[in-house]
Coordinates of C-alpha atoms and ligand atoms in Angstrom, one line a residue:
M128 CA 98.6 68.0 77.9
F129 CA 97.4 68.8 81.0
E130 CA 93.7 69.5 82.6
F131 CA 93.3 73.1 83.4
V132 CA 90.1 73.4 86.0
V133 CA 88.8 77.0 85.8
P134 CA 86.6 77.5 88.5
C135 CA 83.6 79.8 88.5
L136 CA 80.5 82.1 89.8
F137 CA 78.0 78.8 91.4
G138 CA 75.7 79.4 87.3
L139 CA 78.2 80.1 85.3
E140 CA 79.2 76.7 84.5
G141 CA 77.2 76.0 81.3
P142 CA 77.9 79.8 79.7
C143 CA 82.1 79.5 81.0
A144 CA 82.3 76.0 79.7
E145 CA 80.5 77.3 76.4
E146 CA 83.2 79.8 75.8
L147 CA 85.9 77.1 76.5
R148 CA 84.7 75.0 73.3
R149 CA 84.5 77.2 71.3
M150 CA 87.8 79.1 72.0
G151 CA 88.4 75.5 70.8
L152 CA 89.8 73.8 73.8
G153 CA 90.3 69.9 74.5
D154 CA 87.5 67.7 76.4
V155 CA 86.1 70.9 78.0
R156 CA 83.9 69.2 80.6
A157 CA 81.4 71.4 84.1
E158 CA 81.3 70.4 87.0
N159 CA 80.0 72.1 90.5
G160 CA 81.1 75.6 90.4
R161 CA 84.4 74.9 88.0
V162 CA 84.9 73.6 84.4
R163 CA 87.7 71.0 83.0
F164 CA 89.2 71.2 79.5
T165 CA 92.7 69.5 78.5
G166 CA 95.2 71.6 77.0
D167 CA 98.6 72.6 76.7
M168 CA 100.3 75.4 77.5
S169 CA 99.3 77.6 74.7
A170 CA 95.8 76.7 75.6
C171 CA 96.6 77.3 79.4
A172 CA 97.7 80.7 77.7
R173 CA 94.4 81.3 75.6
A174 CA 92.3 80.7 78.1
N175 CA 93.7 83.2 80.5
I176 CA 93.6 85.7 77.3
R177 CA 90.0 85.7 76.7
L178 CA 88.1 83.8 79.1
R179 CA 85.3 85.6 80.2
T180 CA 83.3 84.2 82.7
G181 CA 85.5 81.8 84.3
E182 CA 87.1 83.1 87.1
R183 CA 91.1 81.4 87.1
V184 CA 93.4 78.7 85.6
L185 CA 94.6 76.1 87.4
L186 CA 97.0 73.9 86.1
R187 CA 96.0 69.9 88.0
L188 CA 99.2 67.8 89.4
G189 CA 97.1 65.1 90.1
G190 CA 94.5 63.3 92.6
F191 CA 94.3 61.4 95.5
E192 CA 92.2 60.0 97.2
A193 CA 92.8 61.5 101.3
K194 CA 91.1 60.0 104.3
T195 CA 93.9 61.3 106.3
F196 CA 97.3 63.5 107.2
D197 CA 99.4 60.4 106.0
A198 CA 97.7 59.9 103.3
L199 CA 97.7 63.1 102.2
F200 CA 101.6 64.5 103.0
E201 CA 102.4 61.2 100.3
G202 CA 99.9 61.9 98.6
V203 CA 101.6 64.8 97.6
K204 CA 105.1 64.4 98.4
A205 CA 104.3 61.7 95.0
L206 CA 103.3 64.8 92.8
P207 CA 105.6 66.0 89.7
L208 CA 106.4 69.1 91.8
G209 CA 110.1 70.3 90.1
D210 CA 109.2 69.6 87.6
F211 CA 107.2 73.1 87.2
I212 CA 108.0 74.5 90.3
P213 CA 112.1 75.7 90.5
R214 CA 114.5 75.4 92.8
D215 CA 114.0 79.3 94.1
G216 CA 110.1 78.9 92.9
Q217 CA 108.0 80.3 96.1
F218 CA 105.1 77.8 96.7
P219 CA 102.5 79.0 99.2
V220 CA 99.5 77.1 99.6
K221 CA 95.3 77.6 100.3
G222 CA 92.2 75.5 99.3
Y223 CA 89.4 74.1 100.8
C224 CA 88.0 70.7 101.7
L225 CA 84.3 69.2 101.7
D226 CA 82.6 67.1 103.1
S227 CA 85.8 65.2 103.9
A228 CA 87.4 63.7 107.5
L229 CA 90.6 66.9 106.8
H230 CA 88.8 69.2 107.6
S231 CA 90.3 71.4 108.7
V232 CA 91.8 74.0 105.6
P233 CA 95.3 75.5 107.5
D234 CA 96.1 71.8 108.8
C235 CA 95.8 70.6 105.4
Q236 CA 97.5 73.5 103.5
R237 CA 100.7 72.7 106.8
I238 CA 100.1 69.2 105.8
I239 CA 100.9 70.0 101.5
K240 CA 103.3 72.9 102.3
K241 CA 106.1 70.1 104.9
A242 CA 105.4 67.8 102.2
S243 CA 106.0 69.7 99.1
A244 CA 109.2 71.1 101.3
V245 CA 110.0 67.5 100.8
K246 CA 109.9 67.0 97.4
L247 CA 111.4 69.6 96.3
G248 CA 114.2 69.7 98.7
Q249 CA 114.7 66.0 97.3
T250 CA 113.9 67.0 93.4
Y251 CA 117.4 69.5 93.3
R252 CA 119.6 68.0 96.5
T253 CA 119.1 70.7 99.0
Q254 CA 117.9 71.7 102.7
W255 CA 117.7 75.0 101.8
L256 CA 114.8 76.2 99.3
S257 CA 115.0 79.8 99.5
E258 CA 111.4 81.0 97.5
T259 CA 112.8 84.1 96.2
G260 CA 112.0 83.4 92.6
P261 CA 108.5 83.4 90.6
L262 CA 105.6 83.1 92.2
Y263 CA 104.0 79.1 91.7
Q264 CA 100.3 78.8 93.7
L265 CA 99.8 75.5 95.4
Q266 CA 95.5 75.1 95.5
F267 CA 94.3 72.6 96.5
S268 CA 90.4 71.2 97.2
I269 CA 89.5 68.1 98.9
V270 CA 86.1 66.7 97.9
R271 CA 84.1 64.1 99.4
D272 CA 88.1 62.4 100.8
R273 CA 89.6 63.7 97.2
A274 CA 92.2 65.2 97.4
E275 CA 93.2 67.5 94.1
I276 CA 96.0 69.8 93.7
F277 CA 96.7 72.3 91.3
L278 CA 99.2 75.2 90.6
D279 CA 96.8 78.2 90.2
T280 CA 98.6 79.8 86.4
T281 CA 96.5 83.1 86.5
G282 CA 97.9 85.6 89.4
A283 CA 95.2 88.5 90.1
P284 CA 91.9 86.3 89.5
L285 CA 90.6 87.4 85.8
F286 CA 87.4 89.0 86.5
K287 CA 90.5 92.4 87.5
R288 CA 90.1 93.0 84.0
G289 CA 92.2 96.6 84.9
Y290 CA 89.8 99.0 83.9
R291 CA 87.5 99.8 87.1
P292 CA 89.8 100.9 89.6
G293 CA 86.7 102.7 90.7
H294 CA 83.9 101.2 91.7
V295 CA 80.5 102.3 93.2
A296 CA 77.9 101.1 95.8
A297 CA 77.2 97.6 95.3
P298 CA 78.8 96.6 91.2
L299 CA 78.9 93.5 89.6
R300 CA 81.7 91.4 88.9
E301 CA 83.0 91.1 85.6
T302 CA 82.1 87.8 84.4
L303 CA 79.0 87.8 86.3
A304 CA 78.2 91.3 84.1
A305 CA 79.8 89.3 80.7
A306 CA 77.7 86.4 81.5
L307 CA 74.1 88.2 81.0
V308 CA 75.0 90.3 78.3
G309 CA 76.1 86.2 76.9
L310 CA 72.4 84.8 78.3
A311 CA 71.2 88.0 76.6
R312 CA 73.0 86.8 73.7
Y313 CA 74.3 89.7 72.5
R314 CA 77.1 90.0 69.8
G315 CA 76.7 93.1 68.7
R316 CA 73.7 94.1 67.0
D317 CA 70.5 95.2 67.7
A318 CA 70.8 97.8 71.0
L319 CA 72.0 96.7 74.3
W320 CA 70.8 99.4 77.1
D321 CA 71.8 99.4 80.7
P322 CA 69.3 101.8 82.7
F323 CA 71.1 100.9 86.2
C324 CA 74.5 100.6 85.0
G325 CA 76.5 101.9 88.1
S326 CA 80.4 102.0 87.4
G327 CA 79.5 100.7 83.5
T328 CA 80.2 96.6 84.5
I329 CA 77.2 95.3 82.0
P330 CA 77.9 97.7 79.2
I331 CA 81.5 97.8 78.9
E332 CA 81.7 93.5 79.0
A333 CA 79.0 94.0 76.4
A334 CA 81.0 96.6 74.5
L335 CA 84.0 94.5 75.1
I336 CA 82.1 91.1 74.2
A337 CA 80.5 92.5 70.9
H338 CA 84.3 93.8 69.2
N339 CA 85.0 89.7 70.9
R340 CA 88.2 91.9 72.3
A341 CA 89.9 89.1 74.6
P342 CA 89.4 91.0 78.5
G343 CA 92.9 90.1 79.1
L344 CA 95.4 90.7 76.8
D345 CA 96.5 94.4 78.7
R346 CA 97.1 92.1 82.5
P347 CA 100.0 90.1 83.7
F348 CA 99.7 86.2 84.5
A349 CA 101.0 84.2 86.9
A350 CA 102.3 82.1 84.2
Q351 CA 103.5 84.2 82.4
H352 CA 106.8 84.0 84.1
W353 CA 107.5 80.1 84.8
P354 CA 110.3 78.2 82.7
I355 CA 107.5 75.7 81.1
A356 CA 105.0 78.1 79.9
A357 CA 107.7 80.9 77.4
D358 CA 107.0 84.6 76.2
K359 CA 106.3 83.7 72.8
I360 CA 102.9 81.1 74.2
W361 CA 101.6 83.9 75.2
A362 CA 102.9 86.8 72.7
D363 CA 100.7 83.7 70.0
A364 CA 98.3 83.7 72.2
K365 CA 98.0 87.7 71.7
D366 CA 98.2 88.7 68.8
E367 CA 95.9 85.1 67.4
A368 CA 93.1 87.5 70.1
R369 CA 93.7 90.7 68.5
S370 CA 93.6 88.9 65.2
L371 CA 89.2 87.8 65.6
E372 CA 88.8 91.5 66.9
Y373 CA 86.0 93.1 64.8
P374 CA 86.3 96.7 64.4
G375 CA 82.5 98.2 65.3
P376 CA 80.5 100.6 65.5
Y377 CA 78.0 99.4 68.6
H378 CA 74.7 101.1 69.9
I379 CA 74.8 100.2 73.5
F380 CA 73.0 102.4 76.2
A381 CA 74.1 103.8 79.4
S382 CA 72.5 105.2 81.6
D383 CA 71.6 106.1 86.1
I384 CA 70.0 108.0 88.0
D385 CA 72.9 109.4 89.4
P386 CA 76.3 111.7 87.9
K387 CA 78.8 109.9 90.2
A388 CA 78.3 106.7 89.0
M389 CA 77.8 108.1 85.2
A390 CA 81.0 109.6 85.0
L391 CA 82.2 107.1 86.8
A392 CA 81.5 104.6 84.2
R393 CA 82.1 106.3 81.6
E394 CA 85.7 106.4 83.2
N395 CA 86.2 103.1 83.1
A396 CA 85.3 102.6 79.9
R397 CA 87.7 105.4 78.6
R398 CA 90.2 102.7 80.5
A399 CA 88.6 99.9 79.1
G400 CA 89.0 101.2 75.4
V401 CA 85.8 101.5 74.8
E402 CA 83.9 105.0 75.2
V403 CA 83.0 105.9 71.8
D404 CA 80.9 102.6 72.1
I405 CA 78.7 103.6 74.2
T406 CA 76.1 107.0 75.5
F407 CA 76.3 107.6 79.0
S408 CA 73.0 109.0 80.3
V409 CA 71.8 109.9 83.7
S410 CA 67.4 109.7 83.7
D411 CA 65.7 108.4 86.7
A412 CA 64.4 104.6 85.4
R413 CA 61.1 104.6 86.7
T414 CA 60.2 107.7 83.8
A415 CA 63.1 107.3 80.9
S416 CA 62.1 106.5 77.5
A417 CA 63.6 103.9 75.1
P418 CA 67.4 105.3 73.3
W419 CA 67.1 102.5 70.8
D420 CA 63.8 101.3 69.1
K421 CA 65.2 98.0 70.0
G422 CA 66.8 95.7 71.9
A423 CA 67.7 93.7 74.9
I424 CA 67.5 96.3 78.5
V425 CA 70.3 93.9 80.9
C426 CA 70.5 95.8 83.2
N427 CA 70.6 94.3 88.3
P428 CA 68.9 97.4 90.0
P429 CA 69.3 97.2 93.5
Y430 CA 68.4 94.2 96.1
G431 CA 67.2 95.4 99.1
E432 CA 69.7 93.7 101.1
R433 CA 72.4 95.9 100.1
M434 CA 71.7 99.3 99.2
M435 CA 67.6 100.4 100.1
E436 CA 65.4 98.9 101.9
R437 CA 64.1 95.4 100.5
Q438 CA 60.2 97.7 99.6
E439 CA 61.8 99.9 98.4
A440 CA 63.4 97.9 95.6
Q441 CA 60.1 95.5 95.2
A442 CA 58.5 99.8 95.0
L443 CA 60.9 100.2 91.7
Y444 CA 59.7 96.7 90.1
R445 CA 56.7 97.4 89.7
D446 CA 57.5 101.1 88.2
M447 CA 59.9 99.1 86.7
G448 CA 57.6 96.7 85.4
R449 CA 55.0 100.0 84.0
T450 CA 57.6 101.4 82.1
L451 CA 60.4 99.4 80.8
G452 CA 57.7 96.2 80.7
R453 CA 55.4 98.1 78.4
L454 CA 58.4 99.3 75.7
E455 CA 58.1 97.8 72.0
G456 CA 61.3 96.0 70.7
W457 CA 62.8 94.9 73.9
K458 CA 63.9 92.2 75.6
Q459 CA 64.7 92.5 79.4
Y460 CA 67.8 90.4 81.4
I461 CA 66.6 91.7 84.7
I462 CA 69.1 90.2 87.4
S463 CA 67.6 91.0 91.0
S464 CA 67.3 88.7 94.7
E465 CA 64.2 89.0 95.0
P466 CA 62.8 85.3 95.0
D467 CA 58.8 87.5 94.5
F468 CA 61.1 89.7 91.0
E469 CA 58.1 88.8 88.9
R470 CA 54.4 89.4 90.9
F471 CA 56.4 93.1 91.6
Y472 CA 57.3 93.5 88.5
G473 CA 54.1 92.5 86.8
A474 CA 54.4 89.7 84.0
P475 CA 55.9 85.7 84.9
A476 CA 59.6 86.0 83.5
T477 CA 60.0 84.1 79.5
K478 CA 62.1 82.0 81.6
R479 CA 64.0 82.4 85.6
R480 CA 67.8 81.4 86.0
K481 CA 69.7 80.8 88.8
L482 CA 72.4 83.1 89.8
Y483 CA 75.0 84.1 92.5
N484 CA 76.1 87.5 92.3
G485 CA 79.3 86.7 95.0
M486 CA 77.7 84.7 97.8
I487 CA 73.7 86.7 97.3
L488 CA 71.4 83.4 95.4
C489 CA 69.6 85.2 92.5
Y490 CA 67.4 84.7 89.9
L491 CA 68.0 86.3 86.4
N492 CA 64.3 86.7 84.8
M493 CA 63.7 86.7 81.5
Y494 CA 61.6 88.5 79.1
Y495 CA 61.7 87.8 75.3
Ligands
SAM285 C1 73.0 97.5 91.4 S1 73.7 99.0 91.5 C2 75.0 98.6 89.2 C3 75.9 98.0 89.5 C4 75.8 98.3 88.5 N1 75.5 97.1 87.3 C5 77.4 97.9 88.4 O1 78.6 96.9 88.3 O2 78.3 98.9 88.8 C6 72.2 99.9 90.8 C7 72.4 101.5 90.4 O3 70.9 101.7 89.8 C8 71.1 102.8 90.2 N2 69.6 103.7 90.1 C9 68.9 103.0 91.9 N3 68.0 103.8 91.3 C10 67.5 104.5 90.1 C11 66.8 104.8 89.2 N4 65.9 105.0 90.0 N5 66.4 105.2 87.7 C12 68.1 104.5 87.3 N6 68.7 104.3 88.0 C13 69.3 104.2 89.0 C14 72.0 103.8 91.9 O4 72.4 104.8 91.7 C15 73.0 102.6 91.5 O5 74.4 103.0 90.3

């Protein structure tokens, strides 16, 4: 049994923990910006393949107090690195320090690298580690003088699903899009509409959720090449995920004022294998009529910071409130960085939730 840590965007700890629990994983605990669980390497494969809202799955090698470089060195040297990293494994180091006496990330990286090399050299009775084999990315966090050392089992982050090589100017991260769909409680019943779909992230994630299709079926993971996680573990986890899929059809609608964005969204949906589930159209959200009799609108209209001047965005929110906001039978879930969104939209939200789109503080304004 190992302990795993899944870093996630701030605000997504709850949805991420819920996903892990629904997968049947043990001892799930959410904390600031990350979620822990315990399990074996099959649990690790399951989480990597099926997680929608987490960024990666880290295997925890150990934790200890580290107020000095000596303590950091000795703490790392005491870890059972040879149980995981083979003689030729590559072991680069990255991480972060927060509120700690050790605050220089490059210095900590150097110390951890050196301690790991000494330990592996002792384990394999060699002074020469070629680092020509598979990747064992070491990650560290030093928070309030407590160091934790991890191995990254994921590789390229989990939001890289593989369907979105092309995106518009301000795309939503796939993990956040999946969380919005989850917070809207969309499971494939009724309809879902994104009237500002850009590269199509929200409708595509909605279709994957409706089908219960695991987002990681077609991508590689770092730990697939590790001796402790045999190929069969990954093949079994993929078979299990496929056996849980639902066939559809679903009523998902994606529109955008920009024909180029529309074409890109369609292309991305084709790559994700969900083009048949989504009806695409070019339309202005300020005048568009509802594509179905009831459902949920889930969208991220332009924010002032990145795509339009703030005032233009505020005028757009006003227009949205007069059209989308008055549609009968449609719940609305609108993410925006505008703190006064409700005032411009013309109605107080039923509930608001703080979320981060990358580094931007946003609010999910929920009307239901
Ligand atoms: C922040 S982006 C959405 C990004 C999208 N969620 C993604 O992941 O790619 C906002 C989108 O709204 C579109 N847009 C701006 N004004 C619009 C309007 N009045 N009606 C419909 N779409 C509009 C833009 O073309 C842009 O694609």
